[in-house]
Short mmCIF file of C-alpha atoms in Angstrom, two decimals:
data_model
loop_
_atom_site.label_atom_id
_atom_site.label_comp_id
_atom_site.label_asym_id
_atom_site.label_seq_id
_atom_site.Cartn_x
_atom_site.Cartn_y
_atom_site.Cartn_z
CA MET A 1069 34.22 -3.16 14.54
CA ASP A 1070 32.45 0.01 16.08
CA LEU A 1071 30.32 2.32 13.69
CA ILE A 1072 32.88 5.44 14.49
CA ALA A 1073 35.89 2.86 13.69
CA ALA A 1074 34.01 1.89 10.53
CA TYR A 1075 33.46 5.24 9.60
CA ASP A 1076 37.01 6.56 10.08
CA ALA A 1077 38.02 3.44 8.11
CA ARG A 1078 36.02 4.32 5.37
CA ILE A 1079 37.72 7.90 5.39
CA GLU A 1080 41.08 6.54 5.64
CA ALA A 1081 40.65 4.41 2.69
CA GLY A 1082 39.03 7.51 0.31
CA THR A 1083 36.00 6.17 -0.06
CA LEU A 1084 34.24 8.68 2.55
CA ARG A 1085 35.17 12.67 2.94
CA PRO A 1086 34.72 13.72 6.27
CA ASP A 1087 31.80 15.17 7.45
CA ALA A 1088 31.10 16.78 10.94
CA ALA A 1089 26.84 16.42 10.66
CA GLN A 1090 27.36 12.64 9.38
CA ARG A 1091 29.97 12.03 12.28
CA GLY A 1092 27.87 13.57 14.93
CA ALA A 1093 25.00 11.15 13.90
CA LEU A 1094 26.52 8.07 14.75
CA PRO A 1095 26.02 7.68 18.39
CA LEU A 1096 22.69 7.68 17.54
CA PHE A 1097 22.90 4.04 16.32
CA VAL A 1098 24.67 3.16 19.48
CA PRO A 1099 21.69 2.15 21.66
CA LEU A 1100 20.52 0.30 18.83
CA MET A 1101 23.40 -1.75 18.36
CA GLU A 1102 23.80 -2.67 22.59
CA HIS A 1103 20.30 -3.59 21.85
CA LEU A 1104 21.14 -6.12 18.76
CA ARG A 1105 24.08 -7.29 20.72
CA GLN A 1106 21.58 -9.15 23.60
CA PRO A 1107 20.26 -12.58 22.59
CA PRO A 1108 17.01 -12.46 21.43
CA PRO A 1109 14.36 -13.06 24.14
CA LYS A 1110 13.54 -16.91 23.97
CA PRO A 1111 9.91 -18.19 22.82
CA ALA A 1112 7.71 -18.00 25.79
CA GLY A 1113 5.75 -21.63 26.45
CA ARG A 1114 2.02 -21.35 25.67
CA LEU A 1115 0.74 -20.56 29.10
CA ARG A 1116 3.59 -17.42 29.70
CA SER A 1117 2.72 -16.64 26.29
CA LEU A 1118 -0.78 -15.27 27.15
CA PHE A 1119 0.48 -12.96 29.54
CA ALA A 1120 4.29 -12.00 28.33
CA ARG A 1121 5.37 -10.11 25.28
CA PRO A 1122 8.78 -8.99 23.82
CA PRO A 1123 10.30 -6.38 26.01
CA ASP A 1124 10.04 -3.12 23.93
CA PRO A 1125 13.15 -2.45 21.99
CA PRO A 1126 14.46 1.15 21.99
CA PRO A 1127 13.48 3.74 20.19
CA GLY A 1128 13.74 3.62 16.54
CA LEU A 1129 15.94 6.41 14.58
CA TYR A 1130 14.18 8.09 11.81
CA LEU A 1131 16.92 10.13 9.40
CA TRP A 1132 15.83 12.79 7.55
CA GLY A 1133 17.40 15.81 5.56
CA GLY A 1134 17.88 17.06 2.03
CA VAL A 1135 19.32 14.88 -0.69
CA GLY A 1136 22.77 13.41 -1.08
CA ARG A 1137 23.68 14.18 2.52
CA GLY A 1138 24.85 10.56 3.37
CA LYS A 1139 21.44 9.60 5.10
CA SER A 1140 21.25 6.02 3.50
CA MET A 1141 25.01 5.47 3.80
CA LEU A 1142 25.05 5.78 7.63
CA MET A 1143 21.98 3.38 7.83
CA ASP A 1144 23.55 1.09 4.96
CA LEU A 1145 27.01 1.28 7.78
CA PHE A 1146 24.81 0.53 10.86
CA HIS A 1147 22.96 -2.10 9.08
CA GLU A 1148 26.14 -3.90 7.74
CA HIS A 1149 27.54 -3.95 11.05
CA ALA A 1150 24.32 -4.68 13.25
CA PRO A 1151 25.55 -7.53 15.35
CA THR A 1152 22.41 -9.66 14.07
CA PRO A 1153 21.46 -12.05 11.53
CA ALA A 1154 18.03 -11.21 11.98
CA LYS A 1155 18.34 -7.89 9.51
CA ARG A 1156 16.46 -6.59 6.55
CA ARG A 1157 17.37 -3.37 4.56
CA VAL A 1158 14.71 -2.82 1.90
CA HIS A 1159 13.30 0.30 -0.01
CA PHE A 1160 10.16 1.52 1.55
CA HIS A 1161 8.06 1.73 -1.29
CA ALA A 1162 9.24 -1.96 -2.47
CA PHE A 1163 8.22 -3.08 1.31
CA MET A 1164 4.59 -1.60 0.95
CA GLN A 1165 3.85 -3.29 -2.17
CA GLU A 1166 5.32 -6.96 -0.33
CA VAL A 1167 2.83 -5.70 2.47
CA HIS A 1168 -0.18 -5.00 0.03
CA ALA A 1169 0.65 -8.44 -1.55
CA GLY A 1170 0.13 -10.23 1.44
CA MET A 1171 -2.45 -8.58 2.77
CA HIS A 1172 -4.10 -9.85 -0.53
CA ALA A 1173 -3.64 -13.51 0.03
CA ALA A 1174 -4.55 -13.38 3.46
CA ARG A 1175 -7.79 -12.04 2.15
CA GLN A 1176 -7.98 -14.68 -0.23
CA LYS A 1177 -7.59 -17.23 2.82
CA GLY A 1178 -10.86 -15.45 4.32
CA THR A 1179 -8.43 -13.74 7.25
CA GLU A 1180 -10.18 -11.11 8.85
CA ASP A 1181 -7.42 -8.98 9.95
CA ALA A 1182 -5.43 -8.94 6.60
CA LEU A 1183 -2.32 -7.21 8.61
CA ALA A 1184 -2.18 -9.55 10.71
CA PRO A 1185 -0.04 -12.54 9.42
CA VAL A 1186 1.99 -10.27 7.34
CA ALA A 1187 3.18 -8.43 10.45
CA ALA A 1188 3.51 -11.72 12.17
CA ALA A 1189 5.71 -12.77 9.44
CA VAL A 1190 8.30 -9.87 9.66
CA VAL A 1191 8.26 -10.15 13.55
CA ARG A 1192 9.03 -13.91 13.43
CA ASP A 1193 12.04 -13.33 10.76
CA LEU A 1194 13.62 -9.86 11.89
CA ARG A 1195 15.19 -7.98 14.72
CA LEU A 1196 16.34 -5.26 12.58
CA LEU A 1197 14.33 -3.37 9.57
CA CYS A 1198 15.67 -0.80 7.77
CA PHE A 1199 13.77 1.33 5.78
CA ASP A 1200 15.35 3.53 2.93
CA GLU A 1201 13.66 6.51 1.75
CA MET A 1202 10.25 6.31 3.63
CA GLN A 1203 7.31 8.60 1.78
CA ILE A 1204 3.59 8.28 1.93
CA THR A 1205 2.11 9.18 -1.38
CA ASP A 1206 -0.49 6.50 -1.68
CA ILE A 1207 -3.63 6.66 0.47
CA THR A 1208 -3.47 3.14 0.44
CA ASP A 1209 0.15 2.75 2.19
CA ALA A 1210 -1.43 6.09 4.77
CA MET A 1211 -4.09 3.64 6.25
CA ILE A 1212 -2.21 0.79 7.11
CA VAL A 1213 1.28 1.96 8.00
CA GLY A 1214 0.62 3.20 11.08
CA ARG A 1215 -1.13 0.02 12.28
CA LEU A 1216 1.80 -1.95 10.37
CA PHE A 1217 4.83 0.12 12.59
CA GLN A 1218 2.32 -0.70 15.98
CA LYS A 1219 2.52 -4.05 15.11
CA LEU A 1220 6.35 -4.48 14.57
CA MET A 1221 7.28 -2.49 17.19
CA ALA A 1222 4.89 -4.34 19.86
CA GLY A 1223 7.00 -7.29 18.26
CA GLY A 1224 10.55 -6.03 19.61
CA VAL A 1225 11.60 -5.22 16.00
CA VAL A 1226 14.07 -2.19 15.58
CA ILE A 1227 13.09 0.11 12.94
CA VAL A 1228 15.77 2.57 11.18
CA THR A 1229 14.34 4.69 8.14
CA THR A 1230 16.01 7.49 5.92
CA SER A 1231 13.59 10.09 4.57
CA ASN A 1232 14.05 13.51 2.67
CA ARG A 1233 11.08 15.16 4.86
CA PRO A 1234 10.25 15.19 8.52
CA PRO A 1235 7.52 13.29 9.86
CA GLU A 1236 4.99 16.33 9.79
CA ASP A 1237 5.58 16.73 6.34
CA LEU A 1238 4.42 12.70 5.48
CA TYR A 1239 1.62 12.17 3.59
CA LYS A 1240 1.40 16.17 3.12
CA ASP A 1241 -1.83 17.09 1.67
CA GLY A 1242 -3.29 13.33 1.13
CA LEU A 1243 -6.54 12.06 1.41
CA ASN A 1244 -8.33 11.73 4.65
CA ARG A 1245 -4.74 13.24 6.03
CA ALA A 1246 -6.75 13.59 9.61
CA LEU A 1247 -6.79 9.70 9.54
CA PHE A 1248 -2.72 9.76 8.89
CA LEU A 1249 -2.39 11.88 11.96
CA PRO A 1250 -1.48 9.12 14.76
CA PHE A 1251 1.09 7.72 12.92
CA ILE A 1252 3.36 11.08 12.55
CA ALA A 1253 2.68 11.33 16.38
CA LEU A 1254 3.84 7.60 16.81
CA LEU A 1255 6.75 8.41 15.17
CA ASN A 1256 7.68 11.18 16.71
CA GLU A 1257 7.29 9.20 20.21
CA ARG A 1258 8.53 6.00 19.13
CA MET A 1259 11.32 7.10 17.71
CA VAL A 1260 14.14 9.07 17.76
CA VAL A 1261 14.00 11.83 14.98
CA HIS A 1262 17.29 13.52 13.70
CA GLN A 1263 17.97 15.92 11.04
CA LEU A 1264 21.39 15.26 9.18
CA GLN A 1265 22.07 19.06 8.35
CA SER A 1266 25.31 18.28 6.09
CA GLU A 1267 25.72 21.06 4.14
CA THR A 1268 27.32 18.67 1.13
CA ASP A 1269 25.47 17.15 -1.55
CA TYR A 1270 27.74 14.26 -2.34
CA ARG A 1271 25.64 12.58 -5.53
CA GLN A 1272 25.74 16.48 -6.37
CA GLN A 1273 29.07 16.83 -5.84
CA ARG A 1274 30.06 13.38 -7.77
CA LEU A 1275 28.02 14.70 -10.73
CA GLN A 1276 29.72 18.05 -10.58
CA GLY A 1277 31.02 19.18 -14.17
CA GLU A 1278 30.15 15.78 -15.64
CA GLN A 1279 28.63 15.06 -18.84
CA VAL A 1280 24.87 14.07 -18.20
CA TYR A 1281 23.62 14.03 -21.87
CA PHE A 1282 25.27 11.67 -24.28
CA THR A 1283 24.64 11.46 -28.19
CA PRO A 1284 24.46 9.84 -30.09
CA ALA A 1285 22.99 6.70 -28.15
CA ASN A 1286 25.38 3.75 -28.64
CA ALA A 1287 27.63 1.36 -26.78
CA GLU A 1288 30.40 4.17 -26.13
CA SER A 1289 27.41 5.95 -24.50
CA ASP A 1290 26.24 3.09 -22.68
CA ALA A 1291 29.94 2.56 -21.53
CA ALA A 1292 30.14 6.02 -19.90
CA MET A 1293 26.49 5.39 -18.51
CA THR A 1294 28.00 2.41 -16.74
CA ARG A 1295 30.91 4.21 -15.35
CA MET A 1296 28.71 6.76 -14.04
CA TRP A 1297 26.00 4.17 -12.34
CA ASP A 1298 29.38 2.42 -10.55
CA ASP A 1299 30.87 5.88 -9.40
CA LEU A 1300 27.41 6.83 -7.68
CA THR A 1301 26.56 3.44 -6.28
CA GLY A 1302 29.94 2.16 -5.40
CA HIS A 1303 30.19 -0.32 -8.35
CA ASP A 1304 26.75 -1.80 -6.68
CA PRO A 1305 24.55 -3.90 -9.44
CA GLY A 1306 21.49 -2.68 -8.13
CA THR A 1307 18.34 -4.37 -7.82
CA PRO A 1308 14.71 -3.86 -9.53
CA LEU A 1309 12.42 -1.68 -7.92
CA GLU A 1310 8.73 -2.31 -8.72
CA LEU A 1311 6.41 0.67 -8.24
CA VAL A 1312 2.77 -0.24 -8.39
CA VAL A 1313 0.00 2.80 -8.92
CA LYS A 1314 -3.61 1.47 -9.10
CA GLY A 1315 -2.84 -1.51 -10.59
CA ARG A 1316 0.08 -0.75 -13.07
CA LYS A 1317 3.43 -1.70 -13.03
CA LEU A 1318 6.38 0.39 -13.45
CA VAL A 1319 9.54 -1.66 -13.12
CA LEU A 1320 13.20 -0.16 -12.58
CA PRO A 1321 15.59 -2.59 -13.92
CA ARG A 1322 18.21 -1.37 -11.31
CA HIS A 1323 17.95 0.85 -8.08
CA HIS A 1324 20.42 1.51 -5.61
CA ASN A 1325 20.09 4.17 -2.93
CA GLY A 1326 18.04 6.71 -4.75
CA VAL A 1327 19.98 5.93 -7.93
CA ALA A 1328 17.73 3.86 -10.90
CA ARG A 1329 18.82 3.03 -14.53
CA ALA A 1330 16.20 2.21 -17.24
CA SER A 1331 15.99 2.15 -20.71
CA PHE A 1332 13.47 4.67 -22.70
CA TRP A 1333 11.13 1.39 -23.51
CA ASP A 1334 11.13 0.18 -20.13
CA LEU A 1335 9.57 3.61 -19.02
CA CYS A 1336 7.41 4.86 -22.04
CA GLY A 1337 6.91 1.89 -23.91
CA GLN A 1338 4.04 0.41 -21.68
CA PRO A 1339 0.72 2.59 -21.30
CA LEU A 1340 1.51 4.59 -18.14
CA GLY A 1341 0.33 8.04 -16.97
CA PRO A 1342 1.38 11.19 -14.54
CA ALA A 1343 0.49 9.46 -11.77
CA ASP A 1344 2.85 6.17 -12.48
CA TYR A 1345 5.54 9.12 -13.14
CA LEU A 1346 4.81 10.99 -10.69
CA ALA A 1347 5.18 7.97 -7.93
CA LEU A 1348 8.89 6.96 -10.19
CA ALA A 1349 9.45 11.21 -9.39
CA GLN A 1350 9.00 10.62 -5.52
CA ALA A 1351 11.41 7.18 -5.44
CA VAL A 1352 14.70 8.37 -6.93
CA ARG A 1353 16.63 11.21 -6.88
CA VAL A 1354 19.04 10.47 -9.86
CA LEU A 1355 17.61 8.75 -12.89
CA MET A 1356 19.38 7.37 -15.81
CA ILE A 1357 17.78 6.92 -18.88
CA SER A 1358 19.24 5.16 -22.20
CA ARG A 1359 18.74 5.27 -25.64
CA ILE A 1360 15.87 7.46 -25.96
CA PRO A 1361 15.03 7.46 -29.99
CA LEU A 1362 14.14 9.95 -32.58
CA LEU A 1363 10.41 11.03 -31.46
CA SER A 1364 7.60 11.55 -34.46
CA ALA A 1365 4.19 10.64 -35.28
CA SER A 1366 4.94 6.90 -35.53
CA ASN A 1367 5.78 6.90 -31.97
CA TYR A 1368 3.67 9.46 -30.89
CA ASN A 1369 2.22 7.91 -27.80
CA GLN A 1370 5.68 7.15 -26.56
CA ALA A 1371 6.51 10.12 -26.91
CA LYS A 1372 3.78 11.95 -24.76
CA ARG A 1373 4.89 9.57 -22.23
CA PHE A 1374 8.18 10.85 -22.35
CA VAL A 1375 7.04 14.43 -22.09
CA THR A 1376 4.96 13.26 -19.18
CA LEU A 1377 8.05 11.57 -17.43
CA ILE A 1378 10.38 14.77 -17.84
CA ASP A 1379 7.79 17.22 -16.21
CA ALA A 1380 7.42 15.07 -13.28
CA LEU A 1381 11.23 14.60 -13.05
CA TYR A 1382 11.72 18.15 -13.62
CA GLU A 1383 9.13 19.59 -10.99
CA ALA A 1384 10.70 17.04 -8.39
CA GLN A 1385 14.14 18.26 -9.20
CA VAL A 1386 15.36 14.62 -9.92
CA ARG A 1387 18.83 14.75 -11.53
CA VAL A 1388 18.47 13.09 -14.93
CA ILE A 1389 21.46 11.11 -17.16
CA ALA A 1390 20.50 10.37 -20.47
CA SER A 1391 21.95 8.91 -23.79
CA ALA A 1392 19.74 9.76 -27.02
CA ALA A 1393 19.46 9.80 -30.85
CA ASP A 1394 20.61 13.57 -31.11
CA GLU A 1395 20.24 16.50 -28.86
CA PRO A 1396 17.17 17.95 -26.99
CA GLU A 1397 16.27 19.87 -29.66
CA ARG A 1398 16.48 17.63 -32.57
CA LEU A 1399 14.85 14.80 -30.94
CA TYR A 1400 11.74 15.19 -31.67
CA VAL A 1401 11.74 15.70 -35.81
CA GLU A 1402 8.51 15.95 -37.42
CA GLY A 1403 4.69 15.47 -37.18
CA GLU A 1404 1.98 16.24 -34.32
CA GLY A 1405 3.40 17.09 -30.86
CA THR A 1406 6.67 19.18 -32.34
CA PHE A 1407 5.46 22.37 -30.82
CA GLU A 1408 4.59 20.81 -27.61
CA PHE A 1409 7.86 19.05 -27.41
CA GLU A 1410 9.77 22.45 -27.46
CA ARG A 1411 8.93 22.64 -23.54
CA THR A 1412 10.78 18.94 -22.96
CA ALA A 1413 13.90 20.20 -25.00
CA SER A 1414 14.37 23.22 -22.93
CA ARG A 1415 13.67 21.16 -19.85
CA LEU A 1416 16.08 18.77 -21.02
CA ARG A 1417 18.59 20.94 -21.58
CA GLU A 1418 18.04 23.39 -18.44
CA MET A 1419 18.37 20.15 -16.40
CA GLN A 1420 21.93 19.44 -17.68
CA ALA A 1421 23.00 22.29 -15.63
CA ALA A 1422 25.59 21.56 -13.11
CA ASP A 1423 23.55 23.14 -10.22
CA TRP A 1424 20.58 21.23 -11.07
CA GLY A 1425 18.59 20.02 -8.75
CA GLN A 1426 20.36 21.87 -5.73
CA ALA A 1427 17.75 24.40 -5.26
#
């Protein structure tokens, strides 16, 4: 089944609504499908390998646009039907963490170019690599991603990625950004850059008119949030997403296509700070937070982290779905920090609005 037929089948089944912008983007995947239908090049002999290299793949695809427009859905549809078993779909941030771990292991062995064996392993195992939600916020990623992509492309790997921003806005205002600019040039030269200009935010549409703040936090609210998770993810169970910032780990137990679910204690029960929550806010578009307790002097450190978390989510316009012990204005019961929490309560209330995050 070709992609257009697969897309139309989902519309007929009622799992998708017709969208001209989405349908118009489907032909961009056709050259990639045709390339992947061809058998992979046979390994060259030792002598030939000195002079030969894999044929260049067709230009990859960089699909960008506003949140909830269907970028990840289109990429997933392509990945599902791509005619090769040597394929992988992965969240960009999670992949970069794997790259850093592989480079660390290579350095431990004394490898001079620690990136080379990591890239070689990807080239050996994959013909297609699909990245969801490409964004560059960390200087360690910014300094290696260009060389990484060059090695993957030279090895014949087809790359498809989604992003909320055009290549020119990646790592915007980042430290030593001049060193990152060649990567932007590489994306524009070696990938088809396409803006998905759908007028509809389908994630927001699913949440339109829905209750997004549940109290009290109990089995009933847990069940309601599970129903919302299933609706937003198409009943996908999700996989853990690990964010590493300055050596600290923040693990979201469930993540799928920009939607994440975690408990209050997953997010605020360990010593994390603004940089960690900023990375979280940039990695997800909908965050489900369960079992927010009453806050007071007895859990002051966790309460401070929660304030910082909500600030980061608010500024990034992340949609928050939460279950809590009480309404926002009554969450902080007494003690130091009561006054400071008033802004957090106000933001939690504002973030419940039906049009939140659509600006």
